[in-house]
Amino acid sequence: MGPLTLMNAKTKKKTKVTLMEANATQLDVAQNTADIMVMKNDLTEIKTNQKHLDGQIEKLDKKVEKIDSRLWAIMLLVVGSAIANYFM
């Protein structure tokens, strides 16, 4: 494809413009740029979800500790009552 001649409406100058086809490297760079932007968005979403999950895990840990202490208390009551019955 040969050069095109364009005319500027204000200055009445003619300008030659050559159209170039994108080569494989330019297309690869454009695709890689788009892929990197998608990956950055994914990383941001993962970081946000990680913070959210950390908060939920802390809440669950507190609940598990509370249940664990209650089970120990029940076990001590059972063992204590068994020992008390032994001596009666």
PDB file of N, CA and C in Angstrom:
ATOM      1  N   MET A   1       0.857  -1.160   0.000  1.00  0.00           N
ATOM      2  CA  MET A   1       0.000   0.000   0.000  1.00  0.00           C
ATOM      3  C   MET A   1       0.904   1.224   0.000  1.00  0.00           C
ATOM      4  N   GLY A   2       0.680   2.138  -0.864  1.00  0.00           N
ATOM      5  CA  GLY A   2       1.505   3.330  -1.000  1.00  0.00           C
ATOM      6  C   GLY A   2       1.081   4.421  -0.031  1.00  0.00           C
ATOM      7  N   PRO A   3       1.869   5.508   0.034  1.00  0.00           N
ATOM      8  CA  PRO A   3       1.531   6.601   0.940  1.00  0.00           C
ATOM      9  C   PRO A   3       0.284   7.341   0.473  1.00  0.00           C
ATOM     10  N   LEU A   4      -0.463   7.827   1.439  1.00  0.00           N
ATOM     11  CA  LEU A   4      -1.661   8.613   1.160  1.00  0.00           C
ATOM     12  C   LEU A   4      -1.326  10.091   1.317  1.00  0.00           C
ATOM     13  N   THR A   5      -2.006  10.920   0.594  1.00  0.00           N
ATOM     14  CA  THR A   5      -1.803  12.359   0.721  1.00  0.00           C
ATOM     15  C   THR A   5      -3.037  12.956   1.370  1.00  0.00           C
ATOM     16  N   LEU A   6      -2.822  13.620   2.511  1.00  0.00           N
ATOM     17  CA  LEU A   6      -3.911  14.274   3.226  1.00  0.00           C
ATOM     18  C   LEU A   6      -3.711  15.773   3.150  1.00  0.00           C
ATOM     19  N   MET A   7      -4.795  16.501   3.123  1.00  0.00           N
ATOM     20  CA  MET A   7      -4.716  17.957   3.043  1.00  0.00           C
ATOM     21  C   MET A   7      -5.296  18.548   4.318  1.00  0.00           C
ATOM     22  N   ASN A   8      -4.533  19.407   4.994  1.00  0.00           N
ATOM     23  CA  ASN A   8      -4.991  20.070   6.194  1.00  0.00           C
ATOM     24  C   ASN A   8      -5.946  21.187   5.788  1.00  0.00           C
ATOM     25  N   ALA A   9      -7.141  21.207   6.377  1.00  0.00           N
ATOM     26  CA  ALA A   9      -8.165  22.174   5.974  1.00  0.00           C
ATOM     27  C   ALA A   9      -7.785  23.601   6.346  1.00  0.00           C
ATOM     28  N   LYS A  10      -7.090  23.802   7.454  1.00  0.00           N
ATOM     29  CA  LYS A  10      -6.761  25.159   7.898  1.00  0.00           C
ATOM     30  C   LYS A  10      -5.566  25.736   7.146  1.00  0.00           C
ATOM     31  N   THR A  11      -4.517  24.948   6.997  1.00  0.00           N
ATOM     32  CA  THR A  11      -3.284  25.485   6.401  1.00  0.00           C
ATOM     33  C   THR A  11      -3.159  25.192   4.925  1.00  0.00           C
ATOM     34  N   LYS A  12      -4.007  24.374   4.399  1.00  0.00           N
ATOM     35  CA  LYS A  12      -3.991  23.982   2.982  1.00  0.00           C
ATOM     36  C   LYS A  12      -2.682  23.291   2.586  1.00  0.00           C
ATOM     37  N   LYS A  13      -2.010  22.691   3.588  1.00  0.00           N
ATOM     38  CA  LYS A  13      -0.776  21.959   3.295  1.00  0.00           C
ATOM     39  C   LYS A  13      -1.113  20.505   3.043  1.00  0.00           C
ATOM     40  N   LYS A  14      -0.349  19.906   2.176  1.00  0.00           N
ATOM     41  CA  LYS A  14      -0.510  18.485   1.908  1.00  0.00           C
ATOM     42  C   LYS A  14       0.509  17.720   2.749  1.00  0.00           C
ATOM     43  N   THR A  15       0.056  16.634   3.346  1.00  0.00           N
ATOM     44  CA  THR A  15       0.916  15.805   4.177  1.00  0.00           C
ATOM     45  C   THR A  15       0.830  14.377   3.677  1.00  0.00           C
ATOM     46  N   LYS A  16       1.994  13.750   3.546  1.00  0.00           N
ATOM     47  CA  LYS A  16       2.004  12.349   3.142  1.00  0.00           C
ATOM     48  C   LYS A  16       1.958  11.478   4.397  1.00  0.00           C
ATOM     49  N   VAL A  17       1.063  10.527   4.392  1.00  0.00           N
ATOM     50  CA  VAL A  17       0.891   9.614   5.518  1.00  0.00           C
ATOM     51  C   VAL A  17       1.096   8.208   5.004  1.00  0.00           C
ATOM     52  N   THR A  18       1.949   7.465   5.688  1.00  0.00           N
ATOM     53  CA  THR A  18       2.185   6.080   5.316  1.00  0.00           C
ATOM     54  C   THR A  18       1.509   5.182   6.345  1.00  0.00           C
ATOM     55  N   LEU A  19       0.649   4.309   5.909  1.00  0.00           N
ATOM     56  CA  LEU A  19      -0.005   3.360   6.795  1.00  0.00           C
ATOM     57  C   LEU A  19       0.906   2.163   6.975  1.00  0.00           C
ATOM     58  N   MET A  20       1.085   1.768   8.235  1.00  0.00           N
ATOM     59  CA  MET A  20       1.949   0.620   8.519  1.00  0.00           C
ATOM     60  C   MET A  20       1.106  -0.486   9.124  1.00  0.00           C
ATOM     61  N   GLU A  21       1.421  -1.671   8.778  1.00  0.00           N
ATOM     62  CA  GLU A  21       0.744  -2.808   9.376  1.00  0.00           C
ATOM     63  C   GLU A  21       1.469  -3.170  10.662  1.00  0.00           C
ATOM     64  N   ALA A  22       0.702  -3.590  11.657  1.00  0.00           N
ATOM     65  CA  ALA A  22       1.306  -4.000  12.920  1.00  0.00           C
ATOM     66  C   ALA A  22       1.984  -5.345  12.714  1.00  0.00           C
ATOM     67  N   ASN A  23       3.217  -5.442  13.186  1.00  0.00           N
ATOM     68  CA  ASN A  23       3.909  -6.721  13.057  1.00  0.00           C
ATOM     69  C   ASN A  23       3.594  -7.592  14.271  1.00  0.00           C
ATOM     70  N   ALA A  24       4.105  -8.794  14.266  1.00  0.00           N
ATOM     71  CA  ALA A  24       3.788  -9.760  15.317  1.00  0.00           C
ATOM     72  C   ALA A  24       4.256  -9.274  16.684  1.00  0.00           C
ATOM     73  N   THR A  25       5.411  -8.619  16.734  1.00  0.00           N
ATOM     74  CA  THR A  25       5.936  -8.140  18.015  1.00  0.00           C
ATOM     75  C   THR A  25       5.015  -7.088  18.620  1.00  0.00           C
ATOM     76  N   GLN A  26       4.536  -6.173  17.798  1.00  0.00           N
ATOM     77  CA  GLN A  26       3.637  -5.138  18.299  1.00  0.00           C
ATOM     78  C   GLN A  26       2.329  -5.741  18.795  1.00  0.00           C
ATOM     79  N   LEU A  27       1.841  -6.732  18.084  1.00  0.00           N
ATOM     80  CA  LEU A  27       0.615  -7.402  18.525  1.00  0.00           C
ATOM     81  C   LEU A  27       0.847  -8.146  19.834  1.00  0.00           C
ATOM     82  N   ASP A  28       2.012  -8.797  19.964  1.00  0.00           N
ATOM     83  CA  ASP A  28       2.342  -9.504  21.202  1.00  0.00           C
ATOM     84  C   ASP A  28       2.443  -8.534  22.375  1.00  0.00           C
ATOM     85  N   VAL A  29       3.072  -7.380  22.143  1.00  0.00           N
ATOM     86  CA  VAL A  29       3.197  -6.377  23.204  1.00  0.00           C
ATOM     87  C   VAL A  29       1.817  -5.890  23.634  1.00  0.00           C
ATOM     88  N   ALA A  30       0.951  -5.644  22.683  1.00  0.00           N
ATOM     89  CA  ALA A  30      -0.403  -5.189  23.009  1.00  0.00           C
ATOM     90  C   ALA A  30      -1.163  -6.256  23.796  1.00  0.00           C
ATOM     91  N   GLN A  31      -1.033  -7.518  23.381  1.00  0.00           N
ATOM     92  CA  GLN A  31      -1.716  -8.604  24.087  1.00  0.00           C
ATOM     93  C   GLN A  31      -1.142  -8.777  25.489  1.00  0.00           C
ATOM     94  N   ASN A  32       0.189  -8.695  25.618  1.00  0.00           N
ATOM     95  CA  ASN A  32       0.819  -8.828  26.930  1.00  0.00           C
ATOM     96  C   ASN A  32       0.399  -7.695  27.858  1.00  0.00           C
ATOM     97  N   THR A  33       0.280  -6.494  27.317  1.00  0.00           N
ATOM     98  CA  THR A  33      -0.167  -5.357  28.119  1.00  0.00           C
ATOM     99  C   THR A  33      -1.580  -5.598  28.647  1.00  0.00           C
ATOM    100  N   ALA A  34      -2.446  -6.085  27.795  1.00  0.00           N
ATOM    101  CA  ALA A  34      -3.822  -6.380  28.220  1.00  0.00           C
ATOM    102  C   ALA A  34      -3.830  -7.488  29.271  1.00  0.00           C
ATOM    103  N   ASP A  35      -3.011  -8.526  29.070  1.00  0.00           N
ATOM    104  CA  ASP A  35      -2.942  -9.629  30.029  1.00  0.00           C
ATOM    105  C   ASP A  35      -2.422  -9.159  31.384  1.00  0.00           C
ATOM    106  N   ILE A  36      -1.430  -8.276  31.375  1.00  0.00           N
ATOM    107  CA  ILE A  36      -0.871  -7.761  32.628  1.00  0.00           C
ATOM    108  C   ILE A  36      -1.921  -6.962  33.388  1.00  0.00           C
ATOM    109  N   MET A  37      -2.705  -6.179  32.687  1.00  0.00           N
ATOM    110  CA  MET A  37      -3.758  -5.405  33.348  1.00  0.00           C
ATOM    111  C   MET A  37      -4.799  -6.322  33.986  1.00  0.00           C
ATOM    112  N   VAL A  38      -5.141  -7.398  33.301  1.00  0.00           N
ATOM    113  CA  VAL A  38      -6.092  -8.364  33.860  1.00  0.00           C
ATOM    114  C   VAL A  38      -5.503  -9.013  35.105  1.00  0.00           C
ATOM    115  N   MET A  39      -4.218  -9.374  35.046  1.00  0.00           N
ATOM    116  CA  MET A  39      -3.564  -9.996  36.200  1.00  0.00           C
ATOM    117  C   MET A  39      -3.506  -9.043  37.388  1.00  0.00           C
ATOM    118  N   LYS A  40      -3.238  -7.771  37.140  1.00  0.00           N
ATOM    119  CA  LYS A  40      -3.212  -6.787  38.222  1.00  0.00           C
ATOM    120  C   LYS A  40      -4.578  -6.687  38.890  1.00  0.00           C
ATOM    121  N   ASN A  41      -5.629  -6.682  38.091  1.00  0.00           N
ATOM    122  CA  ASN A  41      -6.981  -6.634  38.658  1.00  0.00           C
ATOM    123  C   ASN A  41      -7.269  -7.883  39.478  1.00  0.00           C
ATOM    124  N   ASP A  42      -6.837  -9.048  38.980  1.00  0.00           N
ATOM    125  CA  ASP A  42      -7.041 -10.292  39.714  1.00  0.00           C
ATOM    126  C   ASP A  42      -6.289 -10.275  41.041  1.00  0.00           C
ATOM    127  N   LEU A  43      -5.054  -9.775  41.040  1.00  0.00           N
ATOM    128  CA  LEU A  43      -4.273  -9.704  42.276  1.00  0.00           C
ATOM    129  C   LEU A  43      -4.927  -8.774  43.293  1.00  0.00           C
ATOM    130  N   THR A  44      -5.450  -7.675  42.824  1.00  0.00           N
ATOM    131  CA  THR A  44      -6.138  -6.749  43.721  1.00  0.00           C
ATOM    132  C   THR A  44      -7.354  -7.420  44.344  1.00  0.00           C
ATOM    133  N   GLU A  45      -8.091  -8.155  43.541  1.00  0.00           N
ATOM    134  CA  GLU A  45      -9.273  -8.862  44.050  1.00  0.00           C
ATOM    135  C   GLU A  45      -8.875  -9.939  45.052  1.00  0.00           C
ATOM    136  N   ILE A  46      -7.792 -10.657  44.779  1.00  0.00           N
ATOM    137  CA  ILE A  46      -7.325 -11.703  45.691  1.00  0.00           C
ATOM    138  C   ILE A  46      -6.908 -11.089  47.020  1.00  0.00           C
ATOM    139  N   LYS A  47      -6.183  -9.970  46.978  1.00  0.00           N
ATOM    140  CA  LYS A  47      -5.763  -9.307  48.216  1.00  0.00           C
ATOM    141  C   LYS A  47      -6.969  -8.864  49.026  1.00  0.00           C
ATOM    142  N   THR A  48      -7.963  -8.319  48.373  1.00  0.00           N
ATOM    143  CA  THR A  48      -9.168  -7.864  49.062  1.00  0.00           C
ATOM    144  C   THR A  48      -9.895  -9.045  49.699  1.00  0.00           C
ATOM    145  N   ASN A  49     -10.026 -10.130  48.964  1.00  0.00           N
ATOM    146  CA  ASN A  49     -10.694 -11.314  49.498  1.00  0.00           C
ATOM    147  C   ASN A  49      -9.896 -11.921  50.641  1.00  0.00           C
ATOM    148  N   GLN A  50      -8.561 -11.869  50.559  1.00  0.00           N
ATOM    149  CA  GLN A  50      -7.720 -12.426  51.615  1.00  0.00           C
ATOM    150  C   GLN A  50      -7.960 -11.685  52.929  1.00  0.00           C
ATOM    151  N   LYS A  51      -8.051 -10.367  52.875  1.00  0.00           N
ATOM    152  CA  LYS A  51      -8.318  -9.589  54.088  1.00  0.00           C
ATOM    153  C   LYS A  51      -9.676  -9.962  54.662  1.00  0.00           C
ATOM    154  N   HIS A  52     -10.652 -10.134  53.796  1.00  0.00           N
ATOM    155  CA  HIS A  52     -12.000 -10.495  54.234  1.00  0.00           C
ATOM    156  C   HIS A  52     -11.990 -11.872  54.893  1.00  0.00           C
ATOM    157  N   LEU A  53     -11.293 -12.825  54.279  1.00  0.00           N
ATOM    158  CA  LEU A  53     -11.225 -14.181  54.825  1.00  0.00           C
ATOM    159  C   LEU A  53     -10.473 -14.215  56.144  1.00  0.00           C
ATOM    160  N   ASP A  54      -9.417 -13.409  56.286  1.00  0.00           N
ATOM    161  CA  ASP A  54      -8.670 -13.369  57.541  1.00  0.00           C
ATOM    162  C   ASP A  54      -9.570 -12.943  58.691  1.00  0.00           C
ATOM    163  N   GLY A  55     -10.432 -11.981  58.459  1.00  0.00           N
ATOM    164  CA  GLY A  55     -11.362 -11.537  59.490  1.00  0.00           C
ATOM    165  C   GLY A  55     -12.332 -12.633  59.887  1.00  0.00           C
ATOM    166  N   GLN A  56     -12.822 -13.379  58.910  1.00  0.00           N
ATOM    167  CA  GLN A  56     -13.746 -14.474  59.211  1.00  0.00           C
ATOM    168  C   GLN A  56     -13.042 -15.599  59.963  1.00  0.00           C
ATOM    169  N   ILE A  57     -11.797 -15.881  59.609  1.00  0.00           N
ATOM    170  CA  ILE A  57     -11.048 -16.945  60.287  1.00  0.00           C
ATOM    171  C   ILE A  57     -10.813 -16.579  61.743  1.00  0.00           C
ATOM    172  N   GLU A  58     -10.510 -15.318  62.023  1.00  0.00           N
ATOM    173  CA  GLU A  58     -10.313 -14.883  63.408  1.00  0.00           C
ATOM    174  C   GLU A  58     -11.591 -15.074  64.220  1.00  0.00           C
ATOM    175  N   LYS A  59     -12.739 -14.750  63.639  1.00  0.00           N
ATOM    176  CA  LYS A  59     -14.011 -14.943  64.337  1.00  0.00           C
ATOM    177  C   LYS A  59     -14.247 -16.420  64.637  1.00  0.00           C
ATOM    178  N   LEU A  60     -13.951 -17.279  63.661  1.00  0.00           N
ATOM    179  CA  LEU A  60     -14.134 -18.717  63.867  1.00  0.00           C
ATOM    180  C   LEU A  60     -13.187 -19.246  64.931  1.00  0.00           C
ATOM    181  N   ASP A  61     -11.951 -18.750  64.959  1.00  0.00           N
ATOM    182  CA  ASP A  61     -10.995 -19.185  65.979  1.00  0.00           C
ATOM    183  C   ASP A  61     -11.501 -18.857  67.378  1.00  0.00           C
ATOM    184  N   LYS A  62     -12.070 -17.667  67.550  1.00  0.00           N
ATOM    185  CA  LYS A  62     -12.602 -17.280  68.858  1.00  0.00           C
ATOM    186  C   LYS A  62     -13.752 -18.192  69.269  1.00  0.00           C
ATOM    187  N   LYS A  63     -14.623 -18.518  68.315  1.00  0.00           N
ATOM    188  CA  LYS A  63     -15.754 -19.393  68.622  1.00  0.00           C
ATOM    189  C   LYS A  63     -15.281 -20.797  68.980  1.00  0.00           C
ATOM    190  N   VAL A  64     -14.272 -21.297  68.262  1.00  0.00           N
ATOM    191  CA  VAL A  64     -13.745 -22.635  68.542  1.00  0.00           C
ATOM    192  C   VAL A  64     -13.096 -22.666  69.920  1.00  0.00           C
ATOM    193  N   GLU A  65     -12.363 -21.620  70.281  1.00  0.00           N
ATOM    194  CA  GLU A  65     -11.742 -21.566  71.607  1.00  0.00           C
ATOM    195  C   GLU A  65     -12.804 -21.563  72.701  1.00  0.00           C
ATOM    196  N   LYS A  66     -13.895 -20.840  72.476  1.00  0.00           N
ATOM    197  CA  LYS A  66     -14.972 -20.785  73.460  1.00  0.00           C
ATOM    198  C   LYS A  66     -15.607 -22.170  73.628  1.00  0.00           C
ATOM    199  N   ILE A  67     -15.865 -22.854  72.527  1.00  0.00           N
ATOM    200  CA  ILE A  67     -16.442 -24.204  72.591  1.00  0.00           C
ATOM    201  C   ILE A  67     -15.467 -25.163  73.259  1.00  0.00           C
ATOM    202  N   ASP A  68     -14.178 -25.029  72.954  1.00  0.00           N
ATOM    203  CA  ASP A  68     -13.156 -25.891  73.545  1.00  0.00           C
ATOM    204  C   ASP A  68     -13.128 -25.735  75.062  1.00  0.00           C
ATOM    205  N   SER A  69     -13.193 -24.513  75.551  1.00  0.00           N
ATOM    206  CA  SER A  69     -13.174 -24.303  77.005  1.00  0.00           C
ATOM    207  C   SER A  69     -14.439 -24.862  77.652  1.00  0.00           C
ATOM    208  N   ARG A  70     -15.561 -24.769  76.980  1.00  0.00           N
ATOM    209  CA  ARG A  70     -16.800 -25.333  77.521  1.00  0.00           C
ATOM    210  C   ARG A  70     -16.726 -26.857  77.594  1.00  0.00           C
ATOM    211  N   LEU A  71     -16.141 -27.476  76.562  1.00  0.00           N
ATOM    212  CA  LEU A  71     -15.995 -28.939  76.586  1.00  0.00           C
ATOM    213  C   LEU A  71     -15.075 -29.381  77.718  1.00  0.00           C
ATOM    214  N   TRP A  72     -13.992 -28.644  77.957  1.00  0.00           N
ATOM    215  CA  TRP A  72     -13.102 -28.974  79.071  1.00  0.00           C
ATOM    216  C   TRP A  72     -13.850 -28.852  80.401  1.00  0.00           C
ATOM    217  N   ALA A  73     -14.677 -27.828  80.549  1.00  0.00           N
ATOM    218  CA  ALA A  73     -15.439 -27.647  81.783  1.00  0.00           C
ATOM    219  C   ALA A  73     -16.413 -28.804  81.985  1.00  0.00           C
ATOM    220  N   ILE A  74     -17.083 -29.226  80.924  1.00  0.00           N
ATOM    221  CA  ILE A  74     -18.014 -30.357  81.028  1.00  0.00           C
ATOM    222  C   ILE A  74     -17.261 -31.627  81.392  1.00  0.00           C
ATOM    223  N   MET A  75     -16.095 -31.841  80.767  1.00  0.00           N
ATOM    224  CA  MET A  75     -15.308 -33.033  81.070  1.00  0.00           C
ATOM    225  C   MET A  75     -14.859 -33.032  82.534  1.00  0.00           C
ATOM    226  N   LEU A  76     -14.440 -31.882  83.055  1.00  0.00           N
ATOM    227  CA  LEU A  76     -14.031 -31.804  84.460  1.00  0.00           C
ATOM    228  C   LEU A  76     -15.208 -32.093  85.387  1.00  0.00           C
ATOM    229  N   LEU A  77     -16.404 -31.622  85.037  1.00  0.00           N
ATOM    230  CA  LEU A  77     -17.584 -31.924  85.851  1.00  0.00           C
ATOM    231  C   LEU A  77     -17.886 -33.420  85.848  1.00  0.00           C
ATOM    232  N   VAL A  78     -17.778 -34.060  84.702  1.00  0.00           N
ATOM    233  CA  VAL A  78     -18.046 -35.502  84.609  1.00  0.00           C
ATOM    234  C   VAL A  78     -17.018 -36.275  85.431  1.00  0.00           C
ATOM    235  N   VAL A  79     -15.750 -35.944  85.268  1.00  0.00           N
ATOM    236  CA  VAL A  79     -14.696 -36.644  86.020  1.00  0.00           C
ATOM    237  C   VAL A  79     -14.836 -36.356  87.508  1.00  0.00           C
ATOM    238  N   GLY A  80     -15.140 -35.104  87.853  1.00  0.00           N
ATOM    239  CA  GLY A  80     -15.314 -34.754  89.270  1.00  0.00           C
ATOM    240  C   GLY A  80     -16.481 -35.500  89.893  1.00  0.00           C
ATOM    241  N   SER A  81     -17.586 -35.617  89.173  1.00  0.00           N
ATOM    242  CA  SER A  81     -18.738 -36.341  89.726  1.00  0.00           C
ATOM    243  C   SER A  81     -18.441 -37.831  89.830  1.00  0.00           C
ATOM    244  N   ALA A  82     -17.659 -38.388  88.903  1.00  0.00           N
ATOM    245  CA  ALA A  82     -17.286 -39.805  88.992  1.00  0.00           C
ATOM    246  C   ALA A  82     -16.400 -40.042  90.207  1.00  0.00           C
ATOM    247  N   ILE A  83     -15.479 -39.146  90.463  1.00  0.00           N
ATOM    248  CA  ILE A  83     -14.602 -39.289  91.634  1.00  0.00           C
ATOM    249  C   ILE A  83     -15.412 -39.102  92.914  1.00  0.00           C
ATOM    250  N   ALA A  84     -16.346 -38.159  92.943  1.00  0.00           N
ATOM    251  CA  ALA A  84     -17.182 -37.936  94.123  1.00  0.00           C
ATOM    252  C   ALA A  84     -18.040 -39.164  94.402  1.00  0.00           C
ATOM    253  N   ASN A  85     -18.591 -39.808  93.372  1.00  0.00           N
ATOM    254  CA  ASN A  85     -19.391 -41.018  93.568  1.00  0.00           C
ATOM    255  C   ASN A  85     -18.532 -42.165  94.087  1.00  0.00           C
ATOM    256  N   TYR A  86     -17.271 -42.200  93.746  1.00  0.00           N
ATOM    257  CA  TYR A  86     -16.370 -43.263  94.192  1.00  0.00           C
ATOM    258  C   TYR A  86     -16.161 -43.184  95.705  1.00  0.00           C
ATOM    259  N   PHE A  87     -16.091 -41.965  96.234  1.00  0.00           N
ATOM    260  CA  PHE A  87     -15.833 -41.801  97.661  1.00  0.00           C
ATOM    261  C   PHE A  87     -17.111 -41.792  98.491  1.00  0.00           C
ATOM    262  N   MET A  88     -18.268 -41.812  97.917  1.00  0.00           N
ATOM    263  CA  MET A  88     -19.505 -41.799  98.694  1.00  0.00           C
ATOM    264  C   MET A  88     -19.956 -43.159  99.020  1.00  0.00           C
TER     265      MET A  88
END
